[in-house]
XYZ file of C-alpha atoms in Angstrom:
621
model
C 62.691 85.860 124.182
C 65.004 85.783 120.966
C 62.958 88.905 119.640
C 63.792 90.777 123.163
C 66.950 89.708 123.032
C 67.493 91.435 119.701
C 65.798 94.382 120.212
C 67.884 94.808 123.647
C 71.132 94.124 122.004
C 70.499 96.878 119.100
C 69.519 99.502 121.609
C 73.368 98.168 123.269
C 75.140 99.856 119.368
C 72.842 102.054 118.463
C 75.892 104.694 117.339
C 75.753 108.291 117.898
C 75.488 110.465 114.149
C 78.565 113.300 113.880
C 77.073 116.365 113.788
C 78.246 119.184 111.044
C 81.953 120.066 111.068
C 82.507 123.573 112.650
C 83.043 126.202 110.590
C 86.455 127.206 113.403
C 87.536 123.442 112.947
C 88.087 124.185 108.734
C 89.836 127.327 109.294
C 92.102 124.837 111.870
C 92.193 122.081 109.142
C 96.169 121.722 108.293
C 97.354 124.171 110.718
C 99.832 121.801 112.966
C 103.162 120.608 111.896
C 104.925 117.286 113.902
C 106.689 119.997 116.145
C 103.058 121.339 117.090
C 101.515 117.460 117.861
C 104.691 116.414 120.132
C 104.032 119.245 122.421
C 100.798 118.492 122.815
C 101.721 114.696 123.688
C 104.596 115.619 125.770
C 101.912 118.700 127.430
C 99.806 115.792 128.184
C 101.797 113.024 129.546
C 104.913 114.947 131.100
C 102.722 116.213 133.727
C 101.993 115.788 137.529
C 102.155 112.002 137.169
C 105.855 111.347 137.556
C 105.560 113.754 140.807
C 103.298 111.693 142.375
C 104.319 108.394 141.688
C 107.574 107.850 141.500
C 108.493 107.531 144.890
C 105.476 105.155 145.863
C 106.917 102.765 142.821
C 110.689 102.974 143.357
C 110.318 102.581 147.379
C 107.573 99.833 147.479
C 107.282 98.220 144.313
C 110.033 98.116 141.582
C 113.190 99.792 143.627
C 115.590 100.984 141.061
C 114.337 98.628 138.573
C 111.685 101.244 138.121
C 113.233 102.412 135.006
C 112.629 99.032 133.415
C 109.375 99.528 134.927
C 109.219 102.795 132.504
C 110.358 101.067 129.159
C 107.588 98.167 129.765
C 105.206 100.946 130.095
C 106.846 103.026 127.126
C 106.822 100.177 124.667
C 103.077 98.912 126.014
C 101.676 102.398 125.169
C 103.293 102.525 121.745
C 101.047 99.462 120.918
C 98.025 100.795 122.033
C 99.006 104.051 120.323
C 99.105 102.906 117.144
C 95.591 101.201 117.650
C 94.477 104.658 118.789
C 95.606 106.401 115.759
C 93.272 103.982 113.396
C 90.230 104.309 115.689
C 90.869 108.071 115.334
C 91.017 108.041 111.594
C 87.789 106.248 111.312
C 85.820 109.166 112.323
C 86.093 112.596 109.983
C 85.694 114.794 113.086
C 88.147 115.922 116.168
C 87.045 114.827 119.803
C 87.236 112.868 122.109
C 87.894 109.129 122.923
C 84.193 109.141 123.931
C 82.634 110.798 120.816
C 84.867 108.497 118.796
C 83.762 104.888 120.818
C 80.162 106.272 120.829
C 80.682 106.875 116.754
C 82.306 104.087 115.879
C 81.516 101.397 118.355
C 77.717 101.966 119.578
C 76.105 103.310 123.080
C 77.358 101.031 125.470
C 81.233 100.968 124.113
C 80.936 104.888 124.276
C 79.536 104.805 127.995
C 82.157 102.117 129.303
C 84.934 104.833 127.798
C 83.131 107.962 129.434
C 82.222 106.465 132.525
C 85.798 105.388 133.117
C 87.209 108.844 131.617
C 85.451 110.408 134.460
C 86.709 108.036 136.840
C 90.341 108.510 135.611
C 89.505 112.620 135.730
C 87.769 112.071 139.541
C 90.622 110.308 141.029
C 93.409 112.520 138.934
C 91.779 115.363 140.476
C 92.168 113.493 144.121
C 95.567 112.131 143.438
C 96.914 115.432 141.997
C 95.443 117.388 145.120
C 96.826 114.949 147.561
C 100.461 115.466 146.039
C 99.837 118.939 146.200
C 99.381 118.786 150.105
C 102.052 116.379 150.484
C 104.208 119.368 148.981
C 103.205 121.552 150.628
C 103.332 119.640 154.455
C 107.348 118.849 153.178
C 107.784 122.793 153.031
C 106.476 122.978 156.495
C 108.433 120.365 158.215
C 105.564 117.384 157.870
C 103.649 119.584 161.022
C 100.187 119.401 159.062
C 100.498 115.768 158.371
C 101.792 115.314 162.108
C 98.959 116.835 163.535
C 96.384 115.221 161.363
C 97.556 111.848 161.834
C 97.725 112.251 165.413
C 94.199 113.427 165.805
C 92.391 110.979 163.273
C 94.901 107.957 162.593
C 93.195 105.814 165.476
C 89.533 106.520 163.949
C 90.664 105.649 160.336
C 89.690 102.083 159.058
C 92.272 100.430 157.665
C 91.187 100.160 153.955
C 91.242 104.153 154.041
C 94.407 106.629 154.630
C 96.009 107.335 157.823
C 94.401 110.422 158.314
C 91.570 112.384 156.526
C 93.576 114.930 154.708
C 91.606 118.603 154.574
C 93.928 120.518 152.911
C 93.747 118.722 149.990
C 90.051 118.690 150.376
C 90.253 122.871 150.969
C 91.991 123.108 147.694
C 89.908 120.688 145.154
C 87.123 123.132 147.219
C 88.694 125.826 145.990
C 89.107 125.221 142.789
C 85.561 124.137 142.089
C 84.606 127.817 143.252
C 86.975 128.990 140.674
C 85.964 126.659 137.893
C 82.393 128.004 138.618
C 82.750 131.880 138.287
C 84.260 130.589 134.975
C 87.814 130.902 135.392
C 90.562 128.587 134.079
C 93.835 128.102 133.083
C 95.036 129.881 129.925
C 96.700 128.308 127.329
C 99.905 130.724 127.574
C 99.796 129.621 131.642
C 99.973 125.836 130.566
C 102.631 126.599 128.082
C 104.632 128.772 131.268
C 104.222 126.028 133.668
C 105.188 123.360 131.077
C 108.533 124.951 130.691
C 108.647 125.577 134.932
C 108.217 121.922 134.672
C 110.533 120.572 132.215
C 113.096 122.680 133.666
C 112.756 121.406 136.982
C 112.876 117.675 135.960
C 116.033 118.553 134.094
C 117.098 119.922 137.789
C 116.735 117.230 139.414
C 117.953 115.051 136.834
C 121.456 116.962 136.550
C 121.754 117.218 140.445
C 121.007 113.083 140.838
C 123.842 112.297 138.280
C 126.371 114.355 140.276
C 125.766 113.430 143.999
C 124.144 109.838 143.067
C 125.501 107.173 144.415
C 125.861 104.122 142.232
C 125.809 102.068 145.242
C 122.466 102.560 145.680
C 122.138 100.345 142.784
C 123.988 97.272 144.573
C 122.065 97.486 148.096
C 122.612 94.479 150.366
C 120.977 92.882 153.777
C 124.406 94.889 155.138
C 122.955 98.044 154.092
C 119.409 97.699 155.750
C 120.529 98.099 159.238
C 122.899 100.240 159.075
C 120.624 102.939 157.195
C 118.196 101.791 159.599
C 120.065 102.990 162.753
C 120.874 106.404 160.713
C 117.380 107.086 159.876
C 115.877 109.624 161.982
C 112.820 110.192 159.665
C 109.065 110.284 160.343
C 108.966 107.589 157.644
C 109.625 104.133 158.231
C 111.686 102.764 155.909
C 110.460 100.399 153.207
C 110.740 96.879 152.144
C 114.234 95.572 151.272
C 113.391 93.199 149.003
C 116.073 90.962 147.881
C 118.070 93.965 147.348
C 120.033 95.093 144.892
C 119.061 96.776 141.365
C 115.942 94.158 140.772
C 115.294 93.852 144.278
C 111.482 92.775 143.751
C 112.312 90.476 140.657
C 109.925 90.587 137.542
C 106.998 91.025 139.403
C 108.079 93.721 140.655
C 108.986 95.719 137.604
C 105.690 94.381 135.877
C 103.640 95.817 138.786
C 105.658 98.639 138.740
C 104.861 98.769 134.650
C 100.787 98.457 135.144
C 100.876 101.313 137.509
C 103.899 103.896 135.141
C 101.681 103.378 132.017
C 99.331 105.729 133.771
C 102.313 108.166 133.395
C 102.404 107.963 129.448
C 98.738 108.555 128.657
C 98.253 111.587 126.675
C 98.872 110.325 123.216
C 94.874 110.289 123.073
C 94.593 114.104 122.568
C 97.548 113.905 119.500
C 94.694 111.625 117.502
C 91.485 114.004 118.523
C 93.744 116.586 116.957
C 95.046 115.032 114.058
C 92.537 116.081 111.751
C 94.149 119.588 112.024
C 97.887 118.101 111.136
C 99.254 119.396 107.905
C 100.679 115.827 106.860
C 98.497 112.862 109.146
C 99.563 110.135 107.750
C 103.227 111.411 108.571
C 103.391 113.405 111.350
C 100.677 111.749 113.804
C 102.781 108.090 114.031
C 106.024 110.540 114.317
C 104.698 112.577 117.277
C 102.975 109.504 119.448
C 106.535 107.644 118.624
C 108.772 110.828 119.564
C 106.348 112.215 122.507
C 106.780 108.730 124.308
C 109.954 109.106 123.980
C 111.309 112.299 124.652
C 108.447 111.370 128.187
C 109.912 108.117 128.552
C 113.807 109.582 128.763
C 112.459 112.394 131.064
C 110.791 109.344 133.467
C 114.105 107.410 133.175
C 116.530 110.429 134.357
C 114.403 111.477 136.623
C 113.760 107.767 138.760
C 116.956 107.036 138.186
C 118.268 110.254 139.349
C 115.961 109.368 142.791
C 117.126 106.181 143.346
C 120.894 107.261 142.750
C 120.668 109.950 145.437
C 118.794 107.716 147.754
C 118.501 104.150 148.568
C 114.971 102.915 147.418
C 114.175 101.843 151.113
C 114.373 105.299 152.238
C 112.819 107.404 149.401
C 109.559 109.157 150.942
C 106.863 108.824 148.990
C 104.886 111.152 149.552
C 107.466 114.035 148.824
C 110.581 112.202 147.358
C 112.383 115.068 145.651
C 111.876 117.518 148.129
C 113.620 115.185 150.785
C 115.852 113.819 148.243
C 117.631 116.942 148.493
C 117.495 116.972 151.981
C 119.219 113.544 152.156
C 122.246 114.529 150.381
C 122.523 117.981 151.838
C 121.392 120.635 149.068
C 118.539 121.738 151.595
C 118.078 124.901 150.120
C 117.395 123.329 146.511
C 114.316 121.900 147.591
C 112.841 125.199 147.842
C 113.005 125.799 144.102
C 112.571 122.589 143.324
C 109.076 122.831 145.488
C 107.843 125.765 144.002
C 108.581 124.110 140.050
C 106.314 120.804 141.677
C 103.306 123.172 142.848
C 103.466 125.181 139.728
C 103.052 121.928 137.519
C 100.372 120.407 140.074
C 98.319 123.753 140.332
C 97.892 123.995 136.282
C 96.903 120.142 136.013
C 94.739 120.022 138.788
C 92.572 123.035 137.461
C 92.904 121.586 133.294
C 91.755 118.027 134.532
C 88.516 119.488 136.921
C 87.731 121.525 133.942
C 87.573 118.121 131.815
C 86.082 116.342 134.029
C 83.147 118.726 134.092
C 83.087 119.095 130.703
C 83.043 115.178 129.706
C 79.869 114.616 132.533
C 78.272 117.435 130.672
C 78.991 116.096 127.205
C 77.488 112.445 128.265
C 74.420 114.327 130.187
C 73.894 115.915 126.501
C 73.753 112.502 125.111
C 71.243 111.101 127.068
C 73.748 108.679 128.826
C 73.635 110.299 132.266
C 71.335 112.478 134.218
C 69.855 115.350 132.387
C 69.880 118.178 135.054
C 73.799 117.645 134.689
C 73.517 119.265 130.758
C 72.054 122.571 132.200
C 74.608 125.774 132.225
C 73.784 128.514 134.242
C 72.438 131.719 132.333
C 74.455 134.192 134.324
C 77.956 132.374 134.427
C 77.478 130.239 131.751
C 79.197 127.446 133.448
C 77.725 123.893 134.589
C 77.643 125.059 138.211
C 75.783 121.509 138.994
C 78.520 119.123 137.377
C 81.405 121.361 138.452
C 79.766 120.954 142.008
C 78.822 117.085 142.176
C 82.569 116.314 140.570
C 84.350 118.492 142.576
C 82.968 117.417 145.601
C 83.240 113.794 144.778
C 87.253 114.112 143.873
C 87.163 116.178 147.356
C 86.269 113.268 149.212
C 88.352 110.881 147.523
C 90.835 113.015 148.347
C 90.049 113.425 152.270
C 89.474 109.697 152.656
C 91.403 107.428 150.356
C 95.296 106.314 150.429
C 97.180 107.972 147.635
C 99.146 104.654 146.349
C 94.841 102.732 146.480
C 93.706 106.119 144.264
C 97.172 105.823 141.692
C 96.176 101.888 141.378
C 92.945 102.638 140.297
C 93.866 105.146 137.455
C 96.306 102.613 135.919
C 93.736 100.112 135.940
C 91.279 102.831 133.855
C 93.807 103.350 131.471
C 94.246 99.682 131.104
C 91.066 99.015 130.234
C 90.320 101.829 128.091
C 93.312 100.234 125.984
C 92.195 97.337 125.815
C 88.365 98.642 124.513
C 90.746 100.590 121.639
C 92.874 97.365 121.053
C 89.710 95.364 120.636
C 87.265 98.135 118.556
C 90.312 98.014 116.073
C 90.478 94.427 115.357
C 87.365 94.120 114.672
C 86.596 96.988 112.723
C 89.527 96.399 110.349
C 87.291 92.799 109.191
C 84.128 94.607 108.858
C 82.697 96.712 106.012
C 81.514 100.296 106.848
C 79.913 99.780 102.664
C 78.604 96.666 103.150
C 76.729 97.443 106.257
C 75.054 100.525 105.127
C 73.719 98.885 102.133
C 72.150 95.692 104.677
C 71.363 98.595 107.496
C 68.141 97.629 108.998
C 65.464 99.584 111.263
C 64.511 98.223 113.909
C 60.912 97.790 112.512
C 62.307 95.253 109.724
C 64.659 93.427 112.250
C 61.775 92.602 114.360
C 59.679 91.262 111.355
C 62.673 89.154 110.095
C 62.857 87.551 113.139
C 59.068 87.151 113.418
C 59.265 85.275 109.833
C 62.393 83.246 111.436
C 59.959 82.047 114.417
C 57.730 81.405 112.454
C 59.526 79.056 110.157
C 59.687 75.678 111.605
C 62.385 73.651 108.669
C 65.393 72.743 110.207
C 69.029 74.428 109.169
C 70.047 72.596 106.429
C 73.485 70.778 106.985
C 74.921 72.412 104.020
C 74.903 76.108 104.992
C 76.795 74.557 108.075
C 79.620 73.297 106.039
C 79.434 76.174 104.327
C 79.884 78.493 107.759
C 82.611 76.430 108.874
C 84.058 76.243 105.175
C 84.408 80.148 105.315
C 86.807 79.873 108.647
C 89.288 79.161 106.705
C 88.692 80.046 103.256
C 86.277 82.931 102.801
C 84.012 83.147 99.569
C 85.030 86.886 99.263
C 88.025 88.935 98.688
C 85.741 91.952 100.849
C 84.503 92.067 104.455
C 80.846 90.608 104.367
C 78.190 90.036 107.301
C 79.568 86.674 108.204
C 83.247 87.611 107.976
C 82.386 90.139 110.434
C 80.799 88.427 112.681
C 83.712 85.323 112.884
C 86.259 87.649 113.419
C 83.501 89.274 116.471
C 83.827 86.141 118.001
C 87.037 84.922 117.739
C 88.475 88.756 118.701
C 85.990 87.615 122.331
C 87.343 84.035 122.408
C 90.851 85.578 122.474
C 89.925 88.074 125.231
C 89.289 85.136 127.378
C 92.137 82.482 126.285
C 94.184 85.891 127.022
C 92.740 86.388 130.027
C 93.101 82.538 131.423
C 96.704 82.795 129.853
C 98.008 86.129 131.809
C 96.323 84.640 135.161
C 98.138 81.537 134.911
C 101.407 82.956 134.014
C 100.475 85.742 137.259
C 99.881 83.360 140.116
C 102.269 79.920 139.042
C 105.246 81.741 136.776
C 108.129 79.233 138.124
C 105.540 76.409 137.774
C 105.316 76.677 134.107
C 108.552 77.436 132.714
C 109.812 75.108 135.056
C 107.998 72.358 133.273
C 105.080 71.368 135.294
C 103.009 68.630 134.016
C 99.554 70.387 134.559
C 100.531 74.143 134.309
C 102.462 73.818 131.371
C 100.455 71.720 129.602
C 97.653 74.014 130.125
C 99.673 77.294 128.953
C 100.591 75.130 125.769
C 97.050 74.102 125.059
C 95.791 77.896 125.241
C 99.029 79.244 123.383
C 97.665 76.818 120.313
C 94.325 77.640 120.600
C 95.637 81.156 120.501
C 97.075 80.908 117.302
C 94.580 78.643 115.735
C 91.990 81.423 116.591
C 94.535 84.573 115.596
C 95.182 82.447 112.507
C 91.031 82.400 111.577
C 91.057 86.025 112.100
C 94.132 86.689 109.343
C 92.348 84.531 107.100
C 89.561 86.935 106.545
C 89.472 89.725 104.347
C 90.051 93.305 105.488
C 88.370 96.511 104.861
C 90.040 98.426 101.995
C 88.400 101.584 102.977
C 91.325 104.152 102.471
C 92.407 105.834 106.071
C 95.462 108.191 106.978
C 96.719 105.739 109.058
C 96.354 101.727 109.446
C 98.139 99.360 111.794
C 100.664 97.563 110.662
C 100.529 93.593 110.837
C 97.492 92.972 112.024
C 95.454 91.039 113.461
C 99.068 90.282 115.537
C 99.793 93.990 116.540
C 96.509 94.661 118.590
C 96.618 91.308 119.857
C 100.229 91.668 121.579
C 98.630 94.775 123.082
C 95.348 93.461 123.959
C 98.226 90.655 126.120
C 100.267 92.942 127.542
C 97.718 95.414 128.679
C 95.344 92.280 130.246
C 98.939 90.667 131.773
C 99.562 93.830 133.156
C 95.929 94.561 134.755
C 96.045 90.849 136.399
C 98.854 92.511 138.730
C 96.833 94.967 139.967
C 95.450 94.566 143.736
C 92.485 93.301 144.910
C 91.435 95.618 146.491
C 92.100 97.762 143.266
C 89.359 95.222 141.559
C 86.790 95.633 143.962
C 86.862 99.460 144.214
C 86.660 99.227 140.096
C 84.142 97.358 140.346
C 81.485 99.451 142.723
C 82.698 101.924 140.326
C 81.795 100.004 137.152
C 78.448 98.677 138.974
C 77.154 102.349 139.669
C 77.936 102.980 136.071
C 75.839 100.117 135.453
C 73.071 100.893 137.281
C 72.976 104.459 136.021
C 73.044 103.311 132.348
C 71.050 100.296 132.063
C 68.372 102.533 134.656
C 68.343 105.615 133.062
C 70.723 106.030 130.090
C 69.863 103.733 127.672
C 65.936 103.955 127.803
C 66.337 107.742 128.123
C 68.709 107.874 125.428
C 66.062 105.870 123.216
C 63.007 107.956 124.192
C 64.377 110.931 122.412
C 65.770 109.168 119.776
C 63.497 106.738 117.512
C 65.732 107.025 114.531
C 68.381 104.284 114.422
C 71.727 106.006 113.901
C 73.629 105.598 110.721
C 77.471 105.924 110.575
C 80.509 103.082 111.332
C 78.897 100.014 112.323
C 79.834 96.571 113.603
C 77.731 93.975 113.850
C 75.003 95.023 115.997
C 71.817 92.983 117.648
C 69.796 93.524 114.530
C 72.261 91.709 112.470
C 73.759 87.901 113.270
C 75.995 87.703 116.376
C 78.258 84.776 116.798
């Protein structure tokens, strides 16, 4: 059983080799200045995202404590950021997140960041096509979403939308058609509707700042009715809360914060094109630091602006600019407004369907997912089949599923896929690439090691235990080695979980324990010193000196304030969030551990070489 155990948990790592550099990518080498990588992070994050969720935040959630709701986020991603700029150095190679987990990390690390890639893609592709429609159905007076939810509302379970939306469906439709006679969006289009974009934001930001009210800030119970009387909308109006600026209290603007750090991922493609950066050691930390800014300034005018011009009660959701303008009588500005909204939704729907097609074909390549997916067609020489089976899978999502249930579940991906980064650069800052090529075993030697081991009957002698726990504290070498390594594996775990008990206590009984509860507090005090007895193991062990363009500072304390804040903030996501994750997670499951990994392994009998941790064929704690 130990042997199977082993052999199982080495086929888990087994790492995938970087193929030869491209001859285009050393004519690219040194080509981008800081100017260059902050357009692509702003490009990335400053797009549909703060059309389709700000009202949903600022109406149900945070109110207009929304903007601290956006600096949380900011200042959470800037954590994680730096984390992703070391896990991108440690690879000689652009690509993605994927390649780079798969690289670095082993198989299953590199499935659990594909598979949930393609779920962010799916449901970005639903969520973006949904706020397209809802844009569209303002422009019309509502009448398509009228007649919809007249027809299906009383068929509709309750878990799903209101009404089955088939526009949206029509255009994700589309746009699969499109994407398979092999046309996309051009990189002088994305650069067009950037600037249609950024203009427009600046729009509405000017125009909020002169007809905003700032009482809108100070809302009381007095307020509630009397807007309620006025209010001839087709919206109901929203929860009041205990009104005024925080009218949801902390919960409400950390809720608000898991769901806007969605809105500020994008830093990722800055480090898969780092490599070509004429300075990386400079300009990538510059750009991820001034593209979450210059996003998080555009997010904070532009909420602001929203909840200024209309009291957070009343904001529509589904369309809050469009009748923003409406509400304080520049009708005719939603109009341009509008057409800036669809411009920006039309280019990011068709970019993220085209990478969601193209990571399901990259991962069918690998091994990790169906085969049949990997084949292009000869005469278009596009992957009809994975352009099809996405498509029509974001399609439905986007018929069926409530847009504020789809949003939840994309900040819960990009959560996670933090905290996988957070974690992968812990440990890999304690381990030795050297040392582990040197002691790199086959398979065929780990199995007759541990043969030998079984064989061997003497019992461990009580001085290599001293000796174990002897190196928690003081290490016999100034270098990673083997057993280094593996502590700081499982104390990095332990801390996931004391984390994990930590935020979920602090979630469900905050009052309880800062208000000095026997129990509670005693509890949160008992894991806050195990905490720092673990973090303080972890800083005692020696780090990799391997030189890289880019390390994070302060470690091991750095990742682990992220690895906190990213868990804290995933513990206030819904239920219902968790379970839909979770059917997603389990079909990824069930796809890898059926077909994936023994697919993956009969085409490959080779163990790959390349950045390891401490995989199944060496000691695990």
């Amino acid at each position: 059983m130990l042997q199977d155990a082993r052999q199982f948990g080495q086929k888990l790592v087994r790492r995938r080799p970087l193929g030869p550099r491209e001859e285009t990518e050393h004519h690219m080498a040194g080509c981008l200045n800081t100017l260059d990588l902050v357009i692509i992070g702003v490009r990335r994050m400053l797009g549909a995202g703060v059309h389709i969720l700000v009202g949903t935040v600022a109406k149900y959630i945070a109110g207009p404590a929304i903007v601290l709701s956006f600096l949380v986020a900011a200042l959470s991603s800037l954590l994680s950021g730096f984390c992703y700029i070391e896990f991108g150095a440690r690879v000689p190679s652009s690509g993605s997140m994927y390649l780079y987990s798969y690289t670095i990390m082993g198989q299953v690390y590199g499935f659990i960041i594909g598979w949930n890639r393609i779920l962010s893609l799916t449901v970005g592709t639903a969520c973006i096509a949904r706020a397209w429609s809802y844009t569209f159905d303002s422009l019309t007076g509502n009448h398509i979403s009228r007649g919809l939810e007249g027809t299906f509302s009383l068929y509709m379970p309750y878990y799903l939308a209101k009404y089955p939306d088939f526009f949206a469906l029509g255009l994700v439709l589309l746009l699969m058609g499109l994407l398979v006679l092999g046309v996309h969006v051009l990189p002088q289009v994305n650069k067009v509707f950037m600037g249609i974009n950024i203009s427009v934001l600046s729009f509405i930001i000017v125009s909020g700042f002169i007809k905003g009210d700032l009482h809108n800030w100070k809302l009381t119970e007095q307020d509630y009715p009397l807007n309620t009387s006025e209010s001839n909308d087709i919206y109901s109006l929203g929860p009041l809360g205990s009104g005024g600026f925080v009218p949801f209290g902390l919960d409400g603007i950390l809720r608000g914060a898991a769901l806007c750090f969605y809105m500020f991922i994008g830093f990722d493609s800055i480090v898969t094109t780092g490599e070509k950066a004429q300075n990386p050691q400079r300009s990538i930390p510059i750009s991820i630091v001034v593209s979450v800014l210059i996003c998080f300034v555009a997010y904070f005018g532009v909420s602001a602006a929203l909840t200024l011009m209309v009291p957070y009660y009343q904001i529509h959701p589904d369309s809050p600019f469009l009748q923003a303008f409406l509400h304080v009588g520049w009708g005719p500005a939603r109009y341009v407004v509008a057409v800036g909204i669809l411009c920006a939704l039309s280019s990011s729907l068709l970019n993220t369907m085209f990478a969601m097609s193209w990571l399901i074909y990259t991962m069918a390549e690998d091994g990790l997912l169906f085969r049949f997916l990997a084949e292009i067609n000869a005469r278009t020489r596009t992957h009809i089949k994975v352009i099809m089976i996405s498509g029509i899978l974001a399609g439905v999502l986007a018929l069926l599923f409530h847009f504020s249930d789809l949003m939840d579940l994309m900040s819960l991906r990009s959560l996670l896929a933090n905290l996988v980064v957070d974690f992968s650069v812990l440990v890999l800052r304690y381990h030795s690439d050297q040392n582990l090529s040197k002691n790199q075993k086959t398979e065929e030697e780990s199995e007759m090691e541990l043969v030998v081991k079984e064989r061997s009957l003497d019992p461990v002698p009580k001085a290599n235990i001293s000796r174990n726990l002897k190196s928690l504290w003081f290490p016999a070498s100034t270098i990673p080695t083997r057993t280094s390594g593996q502590i700081v594996y499982g104390c990095a775990i332990v801390l996931v979980v004391l984390l994990i008990i930590l935020s979920l206590i602090l979630y469900r009984w905050p009052s309880q324990v800062f208000s000095g509860d026997p129990v509670l507090t005693t509890v949160a005090v008992l894991l806050l010193l195990l905490i720092t007895g673990v973090t303080a193991i972890i800083w005692r062990q020696p780090q990799d000196p391997t030189a890289l363009h880019f390390r994070v500072p302060a470690l091991p304390f750095l990742p682990l304030v992220s690895i906190f804040v990213n868990i804290y903030l995933m513990v206030h996501m819904t239920t219902w969030t968790w379970v839909l994750f979770g059917i997603w997670m389990g079909i990824g499951f069930a796809i890898y551990f059926g077909y994936g990994i023994r697919h993956k392994l009969e085409e490959n009998t080779e163990q790959h070489t390349g950045l390891h941790l401490p995989n199944a064929g060496q000691k695990h704690p």
